[in-house]
Each structure stands twice: as structure tokens, then as C-alpha cells.
mmCIF file of C-alpha atoms in Angstrom:
data_model
loop_
_atom_site.group_PDB
_atom_site.id
_atom_site.type_symbol
_atom_site.label_atom_id
_atom_site.label_comp_id
_atom_site.label_asym_id
_atom_site.label_seq_id
_atom_site.Cartn_x
_atom_site.Cartn_y
_atom_site.Cartn_z
ATOM 1 C CA MET A 20 30.479 1.056 1.220
ATOM 2 C CA ALA A 21 27.101 -0.576 0.494
ATOM 3 C CA THR A 22 24.538 -0.720 -2.271
ATOM 4 C CA HIS A 23 20.943 0.027 -1.485
ATOM 5 C CA ARG A 24 18.230 -1.067 -4.039
ATOM 6 C CA THR A 25 14.693 0.106 -4.126
ATOM 7 C CA LYS A 26 11.779 0.732 -6.432
ATOM 8 C CA MET A 27 11.607 4.336 -5.266
ATOM 9 C CA LEU A 28 14.523 6.438 -4.388
ATOM 10 C CA ILE A 29 13.749 9.836 -2.820
ATOM 11 C CA ILE A 30 16.496 12.477 -2.426
ATOM 12 C CA GLY A 31 15.683 15.012 0.197
ATOM 13 C CA SER A 32 13.216 15.068 3.075
ATOM 14 C CA GLY A 33 10.680 17.661 4.223
ATOM 15 C CA PRO A 34 6.858 17.655 3.439
ATOM 16 C CA ALA A 35 7.473 16.659 -0.198
ATOM 17 C CA GLY A 36 9.954 13.904 0.370
ATOM 18 C CA TYR A 37 8.076 12.438 3.371
ATOM 19 C CA SER A 38 4.680 12.628 1.618
ATOM 20 C CA ALA A 39 6.155 10.879 -1.419
ATOM 21 C CA ALA A 40 7.547 8.173 0.887
ATOM 22 C CA ILE A 41 4.187 7.702 2.664
ATOM 23 C CA TYR A 42 2.368 7.161 -0.703
ATOM 24 C CA GLY A 43 5.148 5.132 -2.174
ATOM 25 C CA ALA A 44 5.374 2.853 0.836
ATOM 26 C CA ARG A 45 1.578 2.218 0.777
ATOM 27 C CA ALA A 46 1.908 1.338 -2.861
ATOM 28 C CA MET A 47 4.522 -1.295 -1.985
ATOM 29 C CA MET A 48 7.354 0.525 -3.569
ATOM 30 C CA GLU A 49 9.611 0.116 -0.458
ATOM 31 C CA PRO A 50 10.988 3.699 -0.694
ATOM 32 C CA ILE A 51 14.376 4.820 0.480
ATOM 33 C CA VAL A 52 14.634 8.467 1.626
ATOM 34 C CA VAL A 53 18.227 9.953 1.630
ATOM 35 C CA GLN A 54 17.591 12.742 4.038
ATOM 36 C CA GLY A 55 20.435 15.188 3.167
ATOM 37 C CA LEU A 56 22.168 17.792 5.249
ATOM 38 C CA GLN A 57 18.917 19.125 6.829
ATOM 39 C CA PRO A 58 16.418 16.280 7.559
ATOM 40 C CA GLY A 59 12.963 17.679 7.648
ATOM 41 C CA GLY A 60 13.822 20.748 5.479
ATOM 42 C CA GLN A 61 12.983 24.352 6.215
ATOM 43 C CA LEU A 62 10.226 23.596 8.684
ATOM 44 C CA THR A 63 12.861 22.282 11.144
ATOM 45 C CA ILE A 64 13.944 25.864 11.601
ATOM 46 C CA THR A 65 10.362 27.149 11.840
ATOM 47 C CA THR A 66 8.711 27.564 15.200
ATOM 48 C CA ASP A 67 4.948 28.278 15.108
ATOM 49 C CA VAL A 68 3.058 26.673 12.291
ATOM 50 C CA GLU A 69 -0.591 27.819 12.143
ATOM 51 C CA ASN A 70 -1.578 27.177 8.570
ATOM 52 C CA TYR A 71 -1.044 23.445 8.040
ATOM 53 C CA PRO A 72 -4.476 21.681 7.680
ATOM 54 C CA GLY A 73 -5.669 19.443 10.426
ATOM 55 C CA PHE A 74 -4.409 21.368 13.532
ATOM 56 C CA ARG A 75 -6.581 23.948 15.064
ATOM 57 C CA ASP A 76 -3.906 24.952 17.568
ATOM 58 C CA VAL A 77 -0.427 26.220 16.761
ATOM 59 C CA ILE A 78 2.032 23.438 16.137
ATOM 60 C CA GLN A 79 5.807 23.456 15.956
ATOM 61 C CA GLY A 80 7.557 22.912 12.619
ATOM 62 C CA PRO A 81 10.128 20.400 13.930
ATOM 63 C CA TRP A 82 7.390 18.377 15.527
ATOM 64 C CA LEU A 83 5.409 18.239 12.367
ATOM 65 C CA MET A 84 8.421 16.965 10.427
ATOM 66 C CA GLU A 85 9.076 14.285 13.070
ATOM 67 C CA GLU A 86 5.510 13.099 12.775
ATOM 68 C CA MET A 87 5.701 12.921 8.994
ATOM 69 C CA LYS A 88 8.949 11.054 9.215
ATOM 70 C CA ALA A 89 7.616 8.677 11.749
ATOM 71 C CA GLN A 90 4.480 8.049 9.594
ATOM 72 C CA ALA A 91 6.624 7.287 6.549
ATOM 73 C CA GLU A 92 8.747 4.878 8.539
ATOM 74 C CA HIS A 93 5.636 3.240 10.018
ATOM 75 C CA VAL A 94 4.392 2.319 6.576
ATOM 76 C CA GLY A 95 7.677 0.914 5.394
ATOM 77 C CA THR A 96 10.032 3.757 4.319
ATOM 78 C CA ARG A 97 13.768 3.253 4.972
ATOM 79 C CA MET A 98 15.473 6.563 6.141
ATOM 80 C CA MET A 99 19.092 7.040 5.358
ATOM 81 C CA TRP A 100 21.475 9.444 7.063
ATOM 82 C CA ASP A 101 23.481 10.445 4.044
ATOM 83 C CA THR A 102 23.864 13.318 1.502
ATOM 84 C CA ILE A 103 23.821 12.612 -2.262
ATOM 85 C CA VAL A 104 26.873 13.984 -4.020
ATOM 86 C CA GLU A 105 26.464 12.484 -7.489
ATOM 87 C CA VAL A 106 23.613 11.208 -9.674
ATOM 88 C CA ASP A 107 23.508 9.183 -12.950
ATOM 89 C CA LEU A 108 20.350 9.989 -14.909
ATOM 90 C CA ALA A 109 21.637 9.597 -18.532
ATOM 91 C CA ASN A 110 21.045 5.957 -18.815
ATOM 92 C CA GLY A 111 17.412 6.026 -17.682
ATOM 93 C CA SER A 112 15.848 3.618 -15.147
ATOM 94 C CA PRO A 113 17.269 2.333 -12.822
ATOM 95 C CA PHE A 114 18.806 5.620 -11.562
ATOM 96 C CA ARG A 115 21.976 5.583 -9.593
ATOM 97 C CA ALA A 116 23.162 8.012 -6.868
ATOM 98 C CA ILE A 117 26.306 8.147 -4.768
ATOM 99 C CA GLY A 118 26.170 9.372 -1.094
ATOM 100 C CA ASP A 119 28.828 11.285 0.763
ATOM 101 C CA SER A 120 29.330 8.056 2.745
ATOM 102 C CA GLY A 121 30.381 6.283 -0.475
ATOM 103 C CA ASP A 122 27.186 4.179 -0.441
ATOM 104 C CA GLU A 123 25.398 3.576 -3.738
ATOM 105 C CA TYR A 124 21.618 4.046 -4.112
ATOM 106 C CA ILE A 125 19.757 2.485 -6.981
ATOM 107 C CA GLY A 126 16.114 3.187 -7.668
ATOM 108 C CA ASP A 127 13.775 2.348 -10.523
ATOM 109 C CA VAL A 128 12.216 5.804 -10.078
ATOM 110 C CA LEU A 129 13.692 8.813 -8.576
ATOM 111 C CA VAL A 130 11.930 11.632 -6.699
ATOM 112 C CA ILE A 131 13.884 14.854 -6.219
ATOM 113 C CA ALA A 132 12.657 16.685 -3.058
ATOM 114 C CA THR A 133 15.836 18.706 -2.248
ATOM 115 C CA GLY A 134 13.904 21.871 -1.578
ATOM 116 C CA ALA A 135 15.021 25.547 -1.651
ATOM 117 C CA GLN A 136 16.395 27.887 0.873
ATOM 118 C CA ALA A 137 15.538 31.537 1.477
ATOM 119 C CA LYS A 138 18.275 33.927 0.691
ATOM 120 C CA TRP A 139 19.429 35.973 3.637
ATOM 121 C CA LEU A 140 21.166 39.295 4.039
ATOM 122 C CA GLY A 141 23.904 37.884 6.247
ATOM 123 C CA VAL A 142 23.953 40.725 8.701
ATOM 124 C CA PRO A 143 24.111 40.718 12.562
ATOM 125 C CA GLY A 144 20.945 39.787 14.392
ATOM 126 C CA GLU A 145 19.267 38.097 11.362
ATOM 127 C CA MET A 146 19.735 34.538 12.415
ATOM 128 C CA GLU A 147 19.520 35.284 16.165
ATOM 129 C CA LEU A 148 16.150 36.921 15.788
ATOM 130 C CA GLY A 149 14.727 34.279 13.512
ATOM 131 C CA GLY A 150 11.221 33.576 14.867
ATOM 132 C CA LYS A 151 11.536 36.555 17.198
ATOM 133 C CA GLY A 152 10.590 39.195 14.626
ATOM 134 C CA VAL A 153 12.666 38.206 11.607
ATOM 135 C CA SER A 154 11.184 35.936 9.035
ATOM 136 C CA ALA A 155 11.567 35.102 5.236
ATOM 137 C CA CYS A 156 7.874 34.114 4.676
ATOM 138 C CA ALA A 157 5.018 36.582 5.006
ATOM 139 C CA THR A 158 2.436 33.875 4.156
ATOM 140 C CA CYS A 159 3.781 31.697 6.935
ATOM 141 C CA ASP A 160 4.311 34.271 9.698
ATOM 142 C CA GLY A 161 2.341 37.432 8.684
ATOM 143 C CA PHE A 162 -0.590 36.464 10.922
ATOM 144 C CA PHE A 163 1.515 36.772 14.028
ATOM 145 C CA TYR A 164 1.956 40.546 13.250
ATOM 146 C CA ARG A 165 -1.643 41.527 12.819
ATOM 147 C CA GLY A 166 -2.097 45.126 13.974
ATOM 148 C CA LYS A 167 1.616 45.608 14.228
ATOM 149 C CA LYS A 168 4.307 47.627 12.315
ATOM 150 C CA VAL A 169 6.214 45.473 9.774
ATOM 151 C CA ALA A 170 8.967 45.937 7.186
ATOM 152 C CA VAL A 171 9.803 44.074 4.022
ATOM 153 C CA ILE A 172 13.363 44.060 2.684
ATOM 154 C CA GLY A 173 13.796 43.740 -1.092
ATOM 155 C CA GLY A 174 12.769 45.174 -4.380
ATOM 156 C CA GLY A 175 11.640 42.326 -6.694
ATOM 157 C CA ASN A 176 8.454 40.416 -7.275
ATOM 158 C CA THR A 177 8.876 38.442 -4.072
ATOM 159 C CA ALA A 178 9.250 41.561 -1.798
ATOM 160 C CA VAL A 179 6.353 43.433 -3.479
ATOM 161 C CA GLU A 180 4.028 40.365 -3.179
ATOM 162 C CA GLU A 181 5.037 39.972 0.449
ATOM 163 C CA ALA A 182 4.355 43.638 1.234
ATOM 164 C CA LEU A 183 0.980 43.417 -0.397
ATOM 165 C CA TYR A 184 0.071 40.217 1.446
ATOM 166 C CA LEU A 185 1.024 41.817 4.695
ATOM 167 C CA THR A 186 -1.621 44.503 4.326
ATOM 168 C CA ASN A 187 -4.187 41.811 5.223
ATOM 169 C CA HIS A 188 -2.705 41.933 8.714
ATOM 170 C CA SER A 189 -1.066 45.233 9.162
ATOM 171 C CA ASP A 190 -1.988 48.877 8.444
ATOM 172 C CA ASP A 191 1.682 49.920 8.572
ATOM 173 C CA VAL A 192 3.837 48.160 6.036
ATOM 174 C CA THR A 193 7.182 49.596 4.869
ATOM 175 C CA LEU A 194 9.196 48.303 1.920
ATOM 176 C CA ILE A 195 12.889 48.922 2.291
ATOM 177 C CA HIS A 196 14.961 48.847 -0.948
ATOM 178 C CA ARG A 197 18.552 49.443 -1.569
ATOM 179 C CA ARG A 198 17.948 51.298 -4.914
ATOM 180 C CA ASP A 199 15.675 54.202 -6.021
ATOM 181 C CA GLU A 200 13.452 51.957 -8.273
ATOM 182 C CA LEU A 201 11.921 48.546 -7.976
ATOM 183 C CA ARG A 202 12.726 45.415 -10.089
ATOM 184 C CA ALA A 203 9.218 44.008 -9.772
ATOM 185 C CA GLU A 204 6.809 43.738 -12.593
ATOM 186 C CA LYS A 205 5.071 47.026 -13.464
ATOM 187 C CA ILE A 206 1.597 45.880 -12.405
ATOM 188 C CA LEU A 207 2.906 44.864 -8.945
ATOM 189 C CA GLN A 208 4.759 48.151 -8.594
ATOM 190 C CA ASP A 209 1.521 50.076 -9.373
ATOM 191 C CA ARG A 210 -0.403 48.091 -6.753
ATOM 192 C CA LEU A 211 2.220 48.636 -4.138
ATOM 193 C CA LEU A 212 3.027 52.348 -4.711
ATOM 194 C CA ASN A 213 -0.721 53.131 -4.746
ATOM 195 C CA HIS A 214 -1.550 51.143 -1.624
ATOM 196 C CA PRO A 215 -2.558 53.306 1.397
ATOM 197 C CA LYS A 216 -1.086 50.949 3.910
ATOM 198 C CA ILE A 217 2.416 50.723 2.277
ATOM 199 C CA SER A 218 5.246 53.193 2.283
ATOM 200 C CA VAL A 219 8.680 52.819 0.689
ATOM 201 C CA LEU A 220 12.147 53.635 2.037
ATOM 202 C CA TRP A 221 14.407 54.166 -0.982
ATOM 203 C CA ASN A 222 18.234 53.723 -1.074
ATOM 204 C CA LYS A 223 18.416 51.964 2.255
ATOM 205 C CA THR A 224 20.317 48.854 3.307
ATOM 206 C CA VAL A 225 19.866 46.942 6.484
ATOM 207 C CA GLY A 226 23.113 46.826 8.587
ATOM 208 C CA SER A 227 21.733 44.901 11.415
ATOM 209 C CA PHE A 228 18.536 43.584 13.250
ATOM 210 C CA GLU A 229 18.405 44.810 16.770
ATOM 211 C CA ALA A 230 16.641 43.217 19.727
ATOM 212 C CA GLY A 231 14.759 45.080 22.466
ATOM 213 C CA GLU A 232 14.705 44.331 26.229
ATOM 214 C CA ASN A 233 12.276 41.469 25.703
ATOM 215 C CA GLY A 234 14.663 39.723 23.372
ATOM 216 C CA ALA A 235 12.487 40.262 20.294
ATOM 217 C CA LEU A 236 13.142 42.539 17.277
ATOM 218 C CA SER A 237 12.791 46.267 18.139
ATOM 219 C CA HIS A 238 14.425 48.021 15.164
ATOM 220 C CA LEU A 239 16.524 47.879 12.120
ATOM 221 C CA ARG A 240 19.844 49.666 11.727
ATOM 222 C CA LEU A 241 19.773 51.311 8.233
ATOM 223 C CA ARG A 242 22.317 52.937 6.006
ATOM 224 C CA ASP A 243 21.551 55.275 3.194
ATOM 225 C CA THR A 244 23.253 54.093 0.051
ATOM 226 C CA VAL A 245 23.606 57.654 -1.281
ATOM 227 C CA THR A 246 24.578 59.741 1.693
ATOM 228 C CA GLY A 247 26.111 56.986 3.903
ATOM 229 C CA GLU A 248 23.937 58.196 6.836
ATOM 230 C CA ASP A 249 22.860 55.723 9.467
ATOM 231 C CA SER A 250 19.389 55.626 11.010
ATOM 232 C CA ASN A 251 17.156 53.377 13.098
ATOM 233 C CA PHE A 252 13.804 52.093 11.876
ATOM 234 C CA SER A 253 11.461 50.778 14.522
ATOM 235 C CA CYS A 254 9.179 47.741 13.725
ATOM 236 C CA ASP A 255 7.711 44.675 15.270
ATOM 237 C CA GLY A 256 8.454 42.315 12.367
ATOM 238 C CA ALA A 257 10.899 42.275 9.464
ATOM 239 C CA PHE A 258 10.498 40.052 6.386
ATOM 240 C CA VAL A 259 13.585 39.360 4.236
ATOM 241 C CA ALA A 260 12.383 38.897 0.650
ATOM 242 C CA ILE A 261 15.363 38.774 -1.639
ATOM 243 C CA GLY A 262 14.483 35.481 -3.285
ATOM 244 C CA HIS A 263 15.056 31.781 -2.776
ATOM 245 C CA ALA A 264 17.804 29.470 -3.996
ATOM 246 C CA PRO A 265 16.625 25.932 -5.049
ATOM 247 C CA ALA A 266 18.967 23.069 -4.049
ATOM 248 C CA THR A 267 19.557 21.914 -7.681
ATOM 249 C CA GLU A 268 23.375 22.112 -7.980
ATOM 250 C CA LEU A 269 23.464 18.304 -8.166
ATOM 251 C CA PHE A 270 21.350 18.301 -11.251
ATOM 252 C CA LYS A 271 22.961 21.014 -13.412
ATOM 253 C CA GLY A 272 23.492 19.748 -16.974
ATOM 254 C CA LYS A 273 21.368 16.697 -16.202
ATOM 255 C CA LEU A 274 17.858 18.114 -15.998
ATOM 256 C CA PRO A 275 16.353 21.374 -17.447
ATOM 257 C CA MET A 276 16.077 24.321 -15.196
ATOM 258 C CA ASP A 277 14.580 27.744 -15.427
ATOM 259 C CA ASP A 278 16.554 31.081 -15.124
ATOM 260 C CA SER A 279 16.344 30.887 -11.265
ATOM 261 C CA GLY A 280 17.601 27.303 -11.063
ATOM 262 C CA TYR A 281 14.276 25.536 -10.317
ATOM 263 C CA LEU A 282 13.710 22.239 -11.994
ATOM 264 C CA VAL A 283 11.370 22.415 -15.029
ATOM 265 C CA VAL A 284 8.455 19.973 -14.852
ATOM 266 C CA GLU A 285 5.563 19.239 -17.217
ATOM 267 C CA PRO A 286 2.823 21.746 -16.219
ATOM 268 C CA GLY A 287 0.411 20.498 -13.671
ATOM 269 C CA THR A 288 2.681 17.397 -12.934
ATOM 270 C CA PRO A 289 5.935 16.609 -11.092
ATOM 271 C CA LYS A 290 7.291 14.964 -14.210
ATOM 272 C CA THR A 291 10.745 16.122 -15.501
ATOM 273 C CA SER A 292 12.134 15.666 -18.981
ATOM 274 C CA ILE A 293 13.522 12.196 -17.970
ATOM 275 C CA PRO A 294 10.830 9.427 -17.658
ATOM 276 C CA GLY A 295 10.878 8.008 -14.168
ATOM 277 C CA VAL A 296 12.422 11.172 -12.621
ATOM 278 C CA PHE A 297 10.018 13.399 -10.665
ATOM 279 C CA ALA A 298 10.509 16.728 -8.847
ATOM 280 C CA ALA A 299 8.393 17.682 -5.906
ATOM 281 C CA GLY A 300 8.150 20.599 -3.407
ATOM 282 C CA ASP A 301 10.133 23.811 -3.436
ATOM 283 C CA VAL A 302 12.754 22.454 -5.761
ATOM 284 C CA MET A 303 10.270 22.938 -8.631
ATOM 285 C CA ASP A 304 7.839 25.445 -7.106
ATOM 286 C CA HIS A 305 8.952 29.101 -7.132
ATOM 287 C CA THR A 306 5.393 30.346 -6.669
ATOM 288 C CA TYR A 307 3.773 28.957 -3.661
ATOM 289 C CA ARG A 308 6.534 27.468 -1.484
ATOM 290 C CA GLN A 309 4.202 26.258 1.256
ATOM 291 C CA ALA A 310 4.400 22.997 3.308
ATOM 292 C CA VAL A 311 0.973 21.893 2.187
ATOM 293 C CA THR A 312 1.707 22.454 -1.542
ATOM 294 C CA ALA A 313 5.074 20.650 -1.140
ATOM 295 C CA ALA A 314 3.222 17.670 0.420
ATOM 296 C CA GLY A 315 0.751 17.707 -2.421
ATOM 297 C CA THR A 316 3.382 17.496 -5.068
ATOM 298 C CA GLY A 317 5.062 14.720 -3.087
ATOM 299 C CA CYS A 318 1.864 12.754 -3.271
ATOM 300 C CA MET A 319 1.561 13.465 -7.068
ATOM 301 C CA ALA A 320 5.135 12.225 -7.559
ATOM 302 C CA ALA A 321 4.468 9.012 -5.812
ATOM 303 C CA LEU A 322 1.315 8.382 -7.761
ATOM 304 C CA ASP A 323 2.962 9.140 -11.117
ATOM 305 C CA ALA A 324 5.909 6.989 -10.014
ATOM 306 C CA GLU A 325 3.541 4.118 -9.408
ATOM 307 C CA ARG A 326 1.987 4.466 -12.849
ATOM 308 C CA PHE A 327 5.465 4.697 -14.375
ATOM 309 C CA LEU A 328 6.543 1.457 -12.727
ATOM 310 C CA ALA A 329 3.417 -0.278 -13.830
ATOM 311 C CA THR A 330 4.082 0.678 -17.462
ATOM 312 C CA LEU A 331 7.677 -0.453 -17.104
ATOM 313 C CA GLU A 332 6.567 -3.890 -15.812
ATOM 314 C CA VAL A 333 4.093 -4.290 -18.714
ATOM 315 C CA ALA A 334 6.778 -3.445 -21.170
ATOM 316 C CA GLU A 335 9.251 -5.921 -19.599
ATOM 317 C CA ARG A 336 6.554 -8.667 -19.582
ATOM 318 C CA GLU A 337 5.784 -8.074 -23.270
ATOM 319 C CA ALA A 338 9.510 -8.106 -24.179
ATOM 320 C CA ALA A 339 9.946 -11.452 -22.329
ATOM 321 C CA GLU A 340 7.021 -12.955 -24.072
#
């Protein structure tokens, strides 16, 4: 077991954590990134990325994360292969965290960038056809289905928003919901139900995602929740939109969260309720959830962390005098 000391401790990688590390290292904060179970975050399981600024051709998600990681290391970040299992925030700065390895990490500021994961149905074919017709992000992947037939599974705000977004690319969008009424806000329901490009299949659950001869999604196996009847629904793309789960279990009872478990921050900033603790990326963003917005909040967290440390140094100097 070892103790690792730094001015800036970052829990979690991905666009938010790596961006915070890049800015933190350039500000001489010598950041440590504890990468967690999935170094690079959700983009490491994303194939084609076409909406990240700066690349006119399609790039691969894992490659983009490797480049961000390499850039952070190049400017002075230390990457740790560990997973944080315990944090101590109650006593203020410096903050302490314990890794699964038993190592202790101490940071004058703490950036939480643990991200969020899309919720999945857990049915056959879902994972196998990821990137081959099955997705959990219409904003990320909808462009690849322009002019094709697509389905959205879900009945809340996320599902309705995804279906409405997909009408920018497809003239044939079907929302599949297991009940006979939507849970989304009334204004969103009205927009969806009155949209000429969208139809709704009520009282249907997805039993499996089925591949065609080319190895890509060809149809969904559906079951009627009222009659129990099975049927097939042909489509080129299916978007699972049943919500996201932020990785905030570690901070329950230690930081304020909203009803969905996302960390609460001061509006327009990455500042949490504890001075010196910042949240960046999908762990605090249940609205946009994009790589570029995560990177932006990572930058903001590093800049605010630098200001916090400067204030801390001034206070310590005045106390000494």
C-alpha cells in the first residue's frame, strides 16, 4: 500500500477527467487520474464518432480516448490503474480517497468525473449488435441512419426526445412502449403524437434484437404485454432510451444529488456543495451527455480548481503572517 499526494485528484477518466487533467497539468497542479473500471469511459465502447469537433472524417471512440489520455500524460498527468472504493470529504481539503488496491490518494482539490452509463434492457442481441444497429444515443448515432427505418424503445422524456431528434434523419420513426400511455412531459407527448414521421407501438416489450445475414440488426422480436402475442418488427436501427444511471454510489450521503442520482452543482459551474470538490461530465449532466460537453465541464473544473487553490494559498499565507 502506498500514499499518492497531489494538488489535483481526479476520480474517473473519459473526456471530462482527461480534459480536467490536461488543464490541471498545464497549471502545474500535477494531477493524478484514478481511471476506474472503464478507463476512457463510454467512448471506449463507441465505434464511429462523427460529431467531435476538429475531425472532418469519422474517428473511433477508443482512439479518441487514447489520444486524450496521451495528451494528459504528455503535459504531466499521472495515470493510476485503480478504482476508488472510499472517499473522505467531511473534513474539507485535503481530500482523501482509498483505492481497491489499498493505496491512499490525497488531493488538495477533487474532481469527480465518474460518468454515467446508459440503462439497457438486458435481452439477447442487445450487446452483440451494439454499433451494428443497436444504440443508446440518437444524438451520437442518428446520423448513420438517415433515410432508414428506426425504432426507439422507452416512454419517458429521454425516449420522446430521442424519437423527435431522429426525425431529422428518418421519415419512419417508431416509438415502442411497454404501457398504453407515456411518462414524458405533456408538451413532449403532444409534439410526438402529432408528428407525421412518428408512430407508436403501445403495450410492447422487446424480447430480443435479431441480426440479418449481413450481421447487422434486421428486426426486433416483440411481445404484447396485454395479449402475450409475439411479433417481429423490421428496422435498420434501434435506440434504447430508458434512462441513464450516474456512477455516484460512492458519494451517497456525502454530496447532494437529484432524484435521479446526478450530483448537484452550482448552476453554470462544476462546483459542488463542498468547496474544493468539483463534478464534471455525465456524473452531473443529465441533459446533454455528449463528449464535447463533458470535456468542456472538465476544463471548467480545472480552472475553478486552480482558483480555489490560489485562494487557499493566500489564506494560508495570511494565517502564517
